[in-house]
Tab-separated table of C-alpha atoms in Angstrom:
chain	number	residue	atom	x	y	z
A	30	UNK	CA	-65.435	87.370	9.785
A	31	UNK	CA	-62.309	86.832	11.877
A	32	UNK	CA	-64.274	84.650	14.281
A	33	UNK	CA	-65.512	82.525	11.324
A	34	UNK	CA	-61.994	82.023	10.059
A	35	UNK	CA	-60.799	81.074	13.520
A	36	UNK	CA	-63.555	78.501	13.873
A	37	UNK	CA	-62.786	77.144	10.433
A	38	UNK	CA	-59.092	76.760	11.267
A	39	UNK	CA	-59.911	75.071	14.619
A	40	UNK	CA	-62.359	72.722	12.817
A	41	UNK	CA	-59.709	71.850	10.171
A	42	UNK	CA	-57.106	71.293	12.871
A	43	UNK	CA	-59.407	69.027	14.841
A	44	UNK	CA	-60.236	67.030	11.663
A	45	UNK	CA	-56.505	66.759	10.859
A	46	UNK	CA	-55.767	65.596	14.351
A	47	UNK	CA	-58.569	62.994	14.297
A	48	UNK	CA	-57.330	61.732	10.898
A	49	UNK	CA	-53.744	61.362	12.201
A	50	UNK	CA	-55.070	59.409	15.237
A	51	UNK	CA	-57.068	57.153	12.940
A	52	UNK	CA	-53.929	56.543	10.821
A	53	UNK	CA	-51.823	55.714	13.858
A	54	UNK	CA	-54.526	53.390	15.215
A	55	UNK	CA	-54.673	51.567	11.857
A	56	UNK	CA	-50.866	51.256	11.709
A	57	UNK	CA	-50.918	49.670	15.171
A	58	UNK	CA	-53.657	47.254	14.206
A	59	UNK	CA	-52.666	46.305	10.708
A	60	UNK	CA	-50.069	43.628	10.154
A	61	UNK	CA	-46.570	44.677	9.185
A	62	UNK	CA	-45.577	41.740	7.064
A	63	UNK	CA	-45.698	41.903	3.238
A	64	UNK	CA	-47.502	38.534	3.033
A	65	UNK	CA	-50.232	39.544	5.473
A	66	UNK	CA	-50.713	42.933	3.796
A	67	UNK	CA	-50.847	41.419	0.358
A	68	UNK	CA	-53.509	39.002	1.502
A	69	UNK	CA	-55.522	41.873	2.961
A	70	UNK	CA	-55.340	43.556	-0.499
A	71	UNK	CA	-56.957	40.453	-1.940
A	72	UNK	CA	-59.392	39.579	0.853
A	73	UNK	CA	-60.837	43.134	1.645
A	74	UNK	CA	-62.056	43.918	-1.918
A	75	UNK	CA	-63.505	40.372	-2.245
A	76	UNK	CA	-65.372	40.712	1.046
A	77	UNK	CA	-66.637	44.186	0.129
A	78	UNK	CA	-67.763	42.914	-3.325
A	79	UNK	CA	-69.535	39.958	-1.845
A	80	UNK	CA	-71.204	42.080	0.777
A	81	UNK	CA	-72.531	44.504	-1.841
A	82	UNK	CA	-73.726	41.642	-4.077
A	83	UNK	CA	-75.339	39.825	-1.117
A	84	UNK	CA	-77.039	43.008	-0.030
A	85	UNK	CA	-78.468	43.776	-3.499
A	86	UNK	CA	-79.542	40.137	-3.865
A	87	UNK	CA	-81.303	40.153	-0.445
A	88	UNK	CA	-82.893	43.470	-1.085
A	89	UNK	CA	-83.996	42.943	-4.596
A	90	UNK	CA	-84.094	39.344	-5.811
A	91	UNK	CA	-84.926	37.621	-2.532
A	92	UNK	CA	-87.480	40.173	-1.552
A	93	UNK	CA	-89.125	40.133	-4.965
A	94	UNK	CA	-89.412	36.374	-5.113
A	95	UNK	CA	-90.789	36.233	-1.599
A	96	UNK	CA	-93.283	38.938	-2.438
A	97	UNK	CA	-94.586	37.023	-5.485
A	98	UNK	CA	-94.896	33.736	-3.586
A	99	UNK	CA	-96.638	35.440	-0.654
A	100	UNK	CA	-98.988	37.210	-3.139
A	101	UNK	CA	-99.853	33.855	-4.657
A	102	UNK	CA	-100.621	32.325	-1.247
A	103	UNK	CA	-102.666	35.338	-0.254
A	104	UNK	CA	-104.648	35.026	-3.515
A	105	UNK	CA	-105.377	31.362	-2.724
A	106	UNK	CA	-106.471	32.249	0.800
A	107	UNK	CA	-108.696	35.032	-0.424
A	108	UNK	CA	-110.274	32.612	-2.909
A	109	UNK	CA	-110.921	30.108	-0.049
A	110	UNK	CA	-112.416	32.884	2.040
A	111	UNK	CA	-114.812	33.832	-0.754
A	112	UNK	CA	-115.775	30.176	-1.254
A	113	UNK	CA	-116.566	29.783	2.412
A	114	UNK	CA	-118.547	33.038	2.448
A	115	UNK	CA	-120.438	31.946	-0.672
A	116	UNK	CA	-121.121	28.397	0.317
A	117	UNK	CA	-121.480	28.422	4.237
A	118	UNK	CA	-123.138	24.980	4.613
A	119	UNK	CA	-121.210	22.274	6.356
A	120	UNK	CA	-121.177	19.926	3.376
A	121	UNK	CA	-119.818	22.663	1.181
A	122	UNK	CA	-117.076	23.346	3.713
A	123	UNK	CA	-115.856	19.797	3.402
A	124	UNK	CA	-115.667	20.150	-0.351
A	125	UNK	CA	-113.766	23.418	-0.006
A	126	UNK	CA	-111.307	21.797	2.423
A	127	UNK	CA	-110.748	19.043	-0.202
A	128	UNK	CA	-110.306	21.524	-3.019
A	129	UNK	CA	-107.900	23.606	-0.967
A	130	UNK	CA	-105.814	20.490	-0.096
A	131	UNK	CA	-105.759	18.975	-3.603
A	132	UNK	CA	-105.645	21.984	-5.870
A	133	UNK	CA	-104.036	24.747	-3.695
A	134	UNK	CA	-101.899	22.606	-1.469
A	135	UNK	CA	-103.344	24.306	1.603
A	136	UNK	CA	-104.594	22.540	4.733
A	137	UNK	CA	-107.575	24.418	6.123
A	138	UNK	CA	-110.136	24.078	8.806
A	139	UNK	CA	-113.035	26.224	9.924
A	140	UNK	CA	-113.704	26.422	13.675
A	141	UNK	CA	-116.629	27.848	15.609
A	142	UNK	CA	-116.532	31.401	16.797
A	143	UNK	CA	-113.637	32.631	18.830
A	144	UNK	CA	-110.991	35.225	19.067
A	145	UNK	CA	-107.620	35.509	17.341
A	146	UNK	CA	-104.525	34.900	19.608
A	147	UNK	CA	-102.522	37.885	20.628
A	148	UNK	CA	-99.766	38.873	18.026
A	149	UNK	CA	-96.559	36.871	18.424
A	150	UNK	CA	-93.263	38.718	18.833
A	151	UNK	CA	-91.656	39.556	15.510
A	152	UNK	CA	-88.595	37.545	14.623
A	153	UNK	CA	-85.256	39.347	14.043
A	154	UNK	CA	-85.256	38.470	10.399
A	155	UNK	CA	-88.941	39.331	9.552
A	156	UNK	CA	-89.074	39.539	5.733
A	157	UNK	CA	-91.695	36.788	5.598
A	158	UNK	CA	-93.839	38.192	8.351
A	159	UNK	CA	-93.750	41.624	6.822
A	160	UNK	CA	-94.418	40.722	3.224
A	161	UNK	CA	-96.987	38.014	3.878
A	162	UNK	CA	-98.854	40.130	6.324
A	163	UNK	CA	-99.001	43.004	3.800
A	164	UNK	CA	-100.304	40.713	1.077
A	165	UNK	CA	-103.057	39.169	3.346
A	166	UNK	CA	-104.056	42.674	4.549
A	167	UNK	CA	-104.407	43.910	0.935
A	168	UNK	CA	-106.178	40.908	-0.519
A	169	UNK	CA	-108.183	39.277	2.338
A	170	UNK	CA	-109.076	42.505	4.184
A	171	UNK	CA	-110.084	40.660	7.366
A	172	UNK	CA	-108.496	40.413	10.797
A	173	UNK	CA	-105.750	37.803	10.747
A	174	UNK	CA	-102.972	36.264	12.815
A	175	UNK	CA	-99.725	34.766	11.472
A	176	UNK	CA	-97.233	32.338	13.015
A	177	UNK	CA	-93.939	32.007	11.084
A	178	UNK	CA	-91.792	31.341	14.122
A	179	UNK	CA	-92.992	28.029	15.277
A	180	UNK	CA	-92.501	25.011	12.954
A	181	UNK	CA	-89.720	25.930	10.464
A	182	UNK	CA	-91.496	24.229	7.566
A	183	UNK	CA	-95.103	25.341	8.159
A	184	UNK	CA	-96.696	28.750	8.196
A	185	UNK	CA	-99.972	29.046	10.157
A	186	UNK	CA	-102.514	31.726	9.252
A	187	UNK	CA	-105.746	32.424	11.092
A	188	UNK	CA	-108.409	34.623	9.685
A	189	UNK	CA	-111.600	35.825	11.432
A	190	UNK	CA	-114.635	35.471	9.075
A	191	UNK	CA	-117.646	37.728	9.063
A	192	UNK	CA	-119.841	35.309	10.993
A	193	UNK	CA	-117.293	34.984	13.789
A	194	UNK	CA	-115.793	31.680	12.717
A	195	UNK	CA	-112.039	31.237	12.474
A	196	UNK	CA	-110.395	29.886	9.359
A	197	UNK	CA	-107.083	28.176	10.049
A	198	UNK	CA	-104.816	27.807	7.088
A	199	UNK	CA	-101.534	25.721	7.130
A	200	UNK	CA	-99.144	26.265	4.279
A	201	UNK	CA	-95.633	25.093	3.547
A	202	UNK	CA	-93.092	27.823	4.169
A	203	UNK	CA	-91.554	27.449	0.700
A	204	UNK	CA	-94.949	28.263	-0.823
A	205	UNK	CA	-94.601	31.855	0.589
A	206	UNK	CA	-90.932	32.217	1.036
A	207	UNK	CA	-87.841	31.965	-1.256
A	208	UNK	CA	-86.170	29.270	0.869
A	209	UNK	CA	-83.583	28.173	-1.688
A	210	UNK	CA	-81.581	31.346	-1.694
A	211	UNK	CA	-78.956	29.859	0.554
A	212	UNK	CA	-77.756	27.928	-2.540
A	213	UNK	CA	-76.586	31.300	-3.998
A	214	UNK	CA	-74.774	32.176	-0.812
A	215	UNK	CA	-73.193	28.823	-0.617
A	216	UNK	CA	-71.874	29.118	-4.144
A	217	UNK	CA	-70.667	32.572	-3.632
A	218	UNK	CA	-68.810	31.753	-0.413
A	219	UNK	CA	-67.460	28.501	-1.869
A	220	UNK	CA	-66.176	30.223	-4.954
A	221	UNK	CA	-64.633	32.884	-2.763
A	222	UNK	CA	-62.819	30.305	-0.704
A	223	UNK	CA	-61.478	28.600	-3.794
A	224	UNK	CA	-60.232	31.983	-5.099
A	225	UNK	CA	-58.774	32.814	-1.708
A	226	UNK	CA	-56.900	29.500	-1.595
A	227	UNK	CA	-55.393	30.199	-5.044
A	228	UNK	CA	-54.473	33.677	-4.000
A	229	UNK	CA	-52.793	32.377	-0.816
A	230	UNK	CA	-50.699	29.799	-2.792
A	231	UNK	CA	-49.760	32.381	-5.326
A	232	UNK	CA	-48.710	34.968	-2.715
A	233	UNK	CA	-46.663	32.439	-0.860
A	234	UNK	CA	-44.861	31.669	-3.992
A	235	UNK	CA	-44.236	35.373	-4.593
A	236	UNK	CA	-43.222	36.195	-1.006
A	237	UNK	CA	-40.788	33.298	-0.633
A	238	UNK	CA	-38.064	34.782	-2.902
A	239	UNK	CA	-38.374	38.119	-0.982
A	240	UNK	CA	-37.838	36.324	2.263
A	241	UNK	CA	-34.813	34.414	0.819
A	242	UNK	CA	-33.375	37.767	-0.346
A	243	UNK	CA	-33.942	39.319	3.115
A	244	UNK	CA	-32.304	36.296	4.772
A	245	UNK	CA	-29.365	36.395	2.406
A	246	UNK	CA	-28.863	40.094	3.111
A	247	UNK	CA	-29.143	39.531	6.880
A	248	UNK	CA	-26.602	36.712	6.718
A	249	UNK	CA	-24.163	38.814	4.635
A	250	UNK	CA	-24.537	41.656	7.128
A	251	UNK	CA	-23.538	39.277	9.922
A	252	UNK	CA	-20.471	38.207	7.979
A	253	UNK	CA	-21.758	34.730	7.190
A	254	UNK	CA	-21.093	32.987	3.952
A	255	UNK	CA	-23.987	32.734	1.383
A	256	UNK	CA	-23.629	29.713	-0.906
A	257	UNK	CA	-27.123	28.698	-1.973
A	258	UNK	CA	-28.829	32.037	-2.806
A	259	UNK	CA	-30.098	32.503	-6.382
A	260	UNK	CA	-32.601	35.173	-7.606
A	261	UNK	CA	-36.051	33.738	-8.032
A	262	UNK	CA	-39.652	34.998	-8.393
A	263	UNK	CA	-40.983	37.982	-10.318
A	264	UNK	CA	-38.738	40.082	-12.533
A	265	UNK	CA	-38.453	42.955	-10.075
A	266	UNK	CA	-37.458	40.478	-7.286
A	267	UNK	CA	-34.921	38.976	-9.567
A	268	UNK	CA	-33.483	42.293	-10.327
A	269	UNK	CA	-33.188	43.080	-6.611
A	270	UNK	CA	-31.562	39.719	-5.966
A	271	UNK	CA	-29.107	40.209	-8.868
A	272	UNK	CA	-28.231	43.681	-7.590
A	273	UNK	CA	-27.557	42.236	-4.120
A	274	UNK	CA	-25.237	39.584	-5.613
A	275	UNK	CA	-23.301	42.173	-7.630
A	276	UNK	CA	-23.014	44.353	-4.551
A	277	UNK	CA	-21.742	41.416	-2.439
A	278	UNK	CA	-19.185	40.504	-5.103
A	279	UNK	CA	-17.939	44.179	-5.218
A	280	UNK	CA	-17.600	44.198	-1.481
A	281	UNK	CA	-15.836	40.960	-1.351
A	282	UNK	CA	-13.562	41.941	-4.218
A	283	UNK	CA	-12.666	45.204	-2.441
A	284	UNK	CA	-11.883	43.263	0.716
A	285	UNK	CA	-9.658	40.871	-1.139
A	286	UNK	CA	-7.862	43.708	-2.864
A	287	UNK	CA	-7.324	45.469	0.402
A	288	UNK	CA	-6.110	42.321	2.025
A	289	UNK	CA	-3.697	41.599	-0.874
A	290	UNK	CA	-2.371	45.163	-0.709
A	291	UNK	CA	-1.912	45.037	3.035
A	292	UNK	CA	-0.092	41.739	2.714
A	293	UNK	CA	2.346	43.284	0.347
A	294	UNK	CA	2.751	46.395	2.527
A	295	UNK	CA	3.260	44.181	5.539
A	296	UNK	CA	5.875	42.214	3.755
A	297	UNK	CA	7.808	45.344	2.683
A	298	UNK	CA	7.573	47.056	6.121
A	299	UNK	CA	8.558	43.860	8.026
A	300	UNK	CA	11.551	43.536	5.723
A	301	UNK	CA	12.690	47.010	6.631
A	302	UNK	CA	11.974	46.424	10.335
A	303	UNK	CA	14.036	43.196	10.148
A	304	UNK	CA	16.977	45.126	8.751
A	305	UNK	CA	16.663	47.651	11.601
A	306	UNK	CA	16.643	44.887	14.096
A	307	UNK	CA	19.727	43.196	12.536
A	308	UNK	CA	21.633	46.482	12.408
A	309	UNK	CA	20.813	47.121	16.046
A	310	UNK	CA	21.847	43.641	16.967
A	311	UNK	CA	25.224	44.211	15.276
A	312	UNK	CA	25.679	47.490	17.038
A	313	UNK	CA	25.588	45.604	20.396
A	314	UNK	CA	24.254	46.714	23.764
A	315	UNK	CA	24.804	50.456	23.353
A	316	UNK	CA	22.844	52.524	25.948
A	317	UNK	CA	22.535	55.227	23.305
A	318	UNK	CA	20.475	52.926	21.124
A	319	UNK	CA	17.855	52.052	23.749
A	320	UNK	CA	15.472	54.679	22.375
A	321	UNK	CA	15.979	53.345	18.842
A	322	UNK	CA	15.192	49.777	20.089
A	323	UNK	CA	12.005	51.115	21.583
A	324	UNK	CA	11.024	53.029	18.347
A	325	UNK	CA	11.458	49.797	16.379
A	326	UNK	CA	9.302	47.835	18.820
A	327	UNK	CA	6.630	50.516	18.746
A	328	UNK	CA	6.658	50.407	14.953
A	329	UNK	CA	6.260	46.658	15.109
A	330	UNK	CA	3.285	46.872	17.458
A	331	UNK	CA	1.745	49.594	15.373
A	332	UNK	CA	2.065	47.622	12.179
A	333	UNK	CA	0.556	44.499	13.733
A	334	UNK	CA	-2.299	46.475	15.139
A	335	UNK	CA	-3.013	48.282	11.887
A	336	UNK	CA	-2.970	45.063	9.836
A	337	UNK	CA	-5.263	43.364	12.321
A	338	UNK	CA	-7.701	46.241	12.121
A	339	UNK	CA	-7.578	46.328	8.375
A	340	UNK	CA	-8.199	42.561	8.024
A	341	UNK	CA	-11.021	42.759	10.449
A	342	UNK	CA	-10.931	38.956	10.921
A	343	UNK	CA	-13.172	38.816	7.829
A	344	UNK	CA	-11.684	35.545	6.504
A	345	UNK	CA	-12.755	33.414	9.552
A	346	UNK	CA	-15.747	31.106	9.267
A	347	UNK	CA	-18.739	31.252	11.529
A	348	UNK	CA	-18.790	28.697	14.273
A	349	UNK	CA	-19.898	27.914	17.782
A	350	UNK	CA	-18.462	29.657	20.823
A	351	UNK	CA	-19.286	28.822	24.445
A	352	UNK	CA	-19.811	31.833	26.650
A	353	UNK	CA	-18.626	29.878	29.677
A	354	UNK	CA	-15.254	29.184	27.996
A	355	UNK	CA	-14.972	32.823	27.130
A	356	UNK	CA	-15.707	33.865	30.668
A	357	UNK	CA	-13.114	31.420	31.989
A	358	UNK	CA	-10.476	32.940	29.662
A	359	UNK	CA	-11.343	36.465	30.804
A	360	UNK	CA	-11.111	35.382	34.453
A	361	UNK	CA	-7.568	34.004	33.744
A	362	UNK	CA	-6.648	37.442	32.269
A	363	UNK	CA	-8.089	39.170	35.273
A	364	UNK	CA	-5.817	37.106	37.603
A	365	UNK	CA	-2.797	38.089	35.565
A	366	UNK	CA	-3.740	41.764	35.918
A	367	UNK	CA	-4.571	41.289	39.592
A	368	UNK	CA	-8.115	42.616	39.137
A	369	UNK	CA	-11.450	41.578	40.725
A	370	UNK	CA	-13.806	40.095	38.106
A	371	UNK	CA	-17.380	38.826	38.384
A	372	UNK	CA	-19.343	37.302	35.529
A	373	UNK	CA	-22.850	36.111	34.779
A	374	UNK	CA	-24.522	34.431	31.905
A	375	UNK	CA	-28.275	34.480	31.142
A	376	UNK	CA	-29.735	32.259	28.356
A	377	UNK	CA	-28.126	29.756	26.114
A	378	UNK	CA	-24.401	29.118	26.587
A	379	UNK	CA	-23.467	28.556	22.998
A	380	UNK	CA	-23.413	31.467	20.488
A	381	UNK	CA	-23.090	31.416	16.712
A	382	UNK	CA	-20.296	33.840	15.824
A	383	UNK	CA	-16.818	33.922	14.425
A	384	UNK	CA	-15.107	32.598	17.458
A	385	UNK	CA	-11.612	34.022	17.271
A	386	UNK	CA	-12.879	37.523	16.210
A	387	UNK	CA	-15.639	37.576	18.861
A	388	UNK	CA	-13.120	36.426	21.516
A	389	UNK	CA	-10.812	39.241	20.558
A	390	UNK	CA	-13.631	41.765	20.698
A	391	UNK	CA	-14.601	40.996	24.168
A	392	UNK	CA	-11.014	40.465	25.303
A	393	UNK	CA	-10.115	43.959	23.989
A	394	UNK	CA	-12.966	45.556	26.025
A	395	UNK	CA	-12.041	43.486	29.129
A	396	UNK	CA	-8.388	44.268	28.840
A	397	UNK	CA	-9.092	48.007	28.774
A	398	UNK	CA	-11.220	47.602	31.851
A	399	UNK	CA	-8.531	45.680	33.673
A	400	UNK	CA	-5.918	48.330	32.701
A	401	UNK	CA	-7.767	51.267	34.245
A	402	UNK	CA	-10.017	49.761	36.913
A	403	UNK	CA	-9.875	47.564	39.966
A	404	UNK	CA	-13.299	45.949	39.812
A	405	UNK	CA	-14.915	44.616	36.670
A	406	UNK	CA	-18.289	42.956	35.982
A	407	UNK	CA	-19.031	41.168	32.704
A	408	UNK	CA	-22.661	40.087	31.998
A	409	UNK	CA	-23.881	38.117	28.936
A	410	UNK	CA	-27.539	37.790	28.039
A	411	UNK	CA	-28.819	35.841	25.077
A	412	UNK	CA	-32.375	36.119	23.954
A	413	UNK	CA	-34.274	34.819	20.910
A	414	UNK	CA	-33.037	37.745	18.816
A	415	UNK	CA	-30.032	39.397	20.510
A	416	UNK	CA	-26.834	38.661	22.350
A	417	UNK	CA	-25.904	41.422	24.694
A	418	UNK	CA	-22.564	41.624	26.583
A	419	UNK	CA	-21.881	44.450	29.058
A	420	UNK	CA	-18.459	45.198	30.577
A	421	UNK	CA	-18.696	47.442	33.663
A	422	UNK	CA	-15.770	48.816	35.556
A	423	UNK	CA	-15.012	51.349	38.368
A	424	UNK	CA	-12.246	53.192	36.403
A	425	UNK	CA	-12.036	56.895	35.404
A	426	UNK	CA	-14.419	56.449	32.445
A	427	UNK	CA	-14.515	58.471	29.233
A	428	UNK	CA	-16.182	61.950	28.838
A	429	UNK	CA	-19.554	61.707	26.985
A	430	UNK	CA	-18.306	64.126	24.309
A	431	UNK	CA	-15.545	61.732	23.394
A	432	UNK	CA	-17.349	58.391	23.432
A	433	UNK	CA	-17.907	58.360	19.625
A	434	UNK	CA	-14.482	59.828	18.793
A	435	UNK	CA	-12.680	56.908	20.557
A	436	UNK	CA	-14.090	54.472	17.835
A	437	UNK	CA	-12.239	56.375	15.164
A	438	UNK	CA	-8.956	54.749	13.997
A	439	UNK	CA	-5.768	56.363	15.461
A	440	UNK	CA	-7.737	58.656	17.765
A	441	UNK	CA	-5.740	59.303	20.933
A	442	UNK	CA	-7.512	60.160	24.204
A	443	UNK	CA	-5.332	62.583	26.052
A	444	UNK	CA	-7.312	62.557	29.299
A	445	UNK	CA	-7.405	59.966	32.108
A	446	UNK	CA	-7.961	56.915	29.913
A	447	UNK	CA	-6.279	55.871	26.701
A	448	UNK	CA	-7.878	52.867	25.142
A	449	UNK	CA	-4.949	51.252	23.444
A	450	UNK	CA	-1.716	50.327	25.306
A	451	UNK	CA	0.293	50.318	22.170
A	452	UNK	CA	-0.570	53.916	21.429
A	453	UNK	CA	-2.061	53.304	17.961
A	454	UNK	CA	-5.568	54.271	18.868
A	455	UNK	CA	-7.043	51.107	17.247
A	456	UNK	CA	-8.470	49.291	20.374
A	457	UNK	CA	-12.120	50.271	20.157
A	458	UNK	CA	-11.992	50.688	16.434
A	459	UNK	CA	-11.073	46.983	16.124
A	460	UNK	CA	-13.824	46.081	18.555
A	461	UNK	CA	-16.538	47.953	16.761
A	462	UNK	CA	-15.350	46.730	13.349
A	463	UNK	CA	-15.724	43.137	14.621
A	464	UNK	CA	-19.139	43.796	16.156
A	465	UNK	CA	-20.415	45.452	12.995
A	466	UNK	CA	-19.110	42.549	10.888
A	467	UNK	CA	-21.485	40.374	13.022
A	468	UNK	CA	-24.422	42.810	12.338
A	469	UNK	CA	-24.206	44.442	15.709
A	470	UNK	CA	-22.486	47.390	17.468
A	471	UNK	CA	-20.460	48.543	20.468
A	472	UNK	CA	-21.605	51.497	22.507
A	473	UNK	CA	-20.254	53.268	25.554
A	474	UNK	CA	-22.183	54.638	28.615
A	475	UNK	CA	-21.798	55.402	32.346
A	476	UNK	CA	-21.432	52.321	34.447
A	477	UNK	CA	-23.350	51.594	37.619
A	478	UNK	CA	-19.888	50.815	39.177
A	479	UNK	CA	-18.865	54.459	38.577
A	480	UNK	CA	-16.700	53.937	35.552
A	481	UNK	CA	-17.254	53.030	31.942
A	482	UNK	CA	-19.865	50.551	30.506
A	483	UNK	CA	-19.088	48.938	27.171
A	484	UNK	CA	-22.121	47.220	25.609
A	485	UNK	CA	-21.753	44.730	22.735
A	486	UNK	CA	-25.124	43.845	21.064
A	487	UNK	CA	-25.198	41.481	18.054
A	488	UNK	CA	-28.144	39.545	16.574
A	489	UNK	CA	-28.322	35.796	17.277
């Protein structure tokens, strides 16, 4: 009993594994797009239905009609054989040939004694050979030979008579064979093509609003403006489009409210900082006030950094930026820092981004590399779908456990490398915020130069 249960479990496990492999194979072979899958939903049932109908038609109707026609031809041949046997004289044979031609639409001839040719090879589609041969065998009951492969419009039948003579019969193929069935197939295929064309046009009209919604969502994720999007299509698609528009309006309203609030906070804080600076200026150059001067300056830097992070450069329009110009600017900054910089560009030179924000993103990463390393390499690769910029340096790097924490606002790295010179902890937070506003991301890893690798990846 235990052995039976074990075999049953093994069999079930093998069947489950085979089913999973089949599902994975189908997933790899089937199209992923909604349009293609919807088209398959229409096409596959139609093809299956037509296949079943065609099979039933071939097996039943076509075979039945062919059998009746072949039976009629076999009856006529049997009647001719009986006439020849009953009236064997030559004069009678001529009359029988005339009657067969005029009344039965058969061309016949009677030849002296001889042998039947060897059987011809059966054709691949042998419904006529099979049915006509069976009918002749049942009704004529004499040795015979059939040729249905030669002339496509004529069927030749040879029958050996009792006296050794050979009766040769030539009949039109459509006398023994349902040759007009192709009309049914043509109509069936033609109607299917018309229905398929209508389905394709209908599906394209239904898929187009979905593609427009996906494009609008992708553009909004990249921070681009969406001016001409309006919900269209079926009711469910319209509801999804309306939900997207409401979501976009809520997000934009929240951004506007945050910006307005920060503008007010900025104004109030800058007013207080201005008072501090005036009071310090009135106090004169007192050495005891140097620390206070530094505190006010740090507060100013922290305030500017925080406001820049909170704004996220979201108000800038998308435009064109040349990677070569960006690399030239980074090279100039490297000269100011006295660092060795190498750059490379693969692919198109122009990119479609928010120029000021993206420049600030790459400049932040490059400035951090200049600050803590001696050698820096910046590489830009643009493909059909992605723009990838890597910044490698030979500095001290960042421990792997802290590489996600440094993207948090105000996080301070207490080890060998602090990623914001002002001390606010907003350097990488601003960089990632700008990258994500373009629909991409910034990640950190080990560099081949021995230090840190910062990778910016945004869709093109």
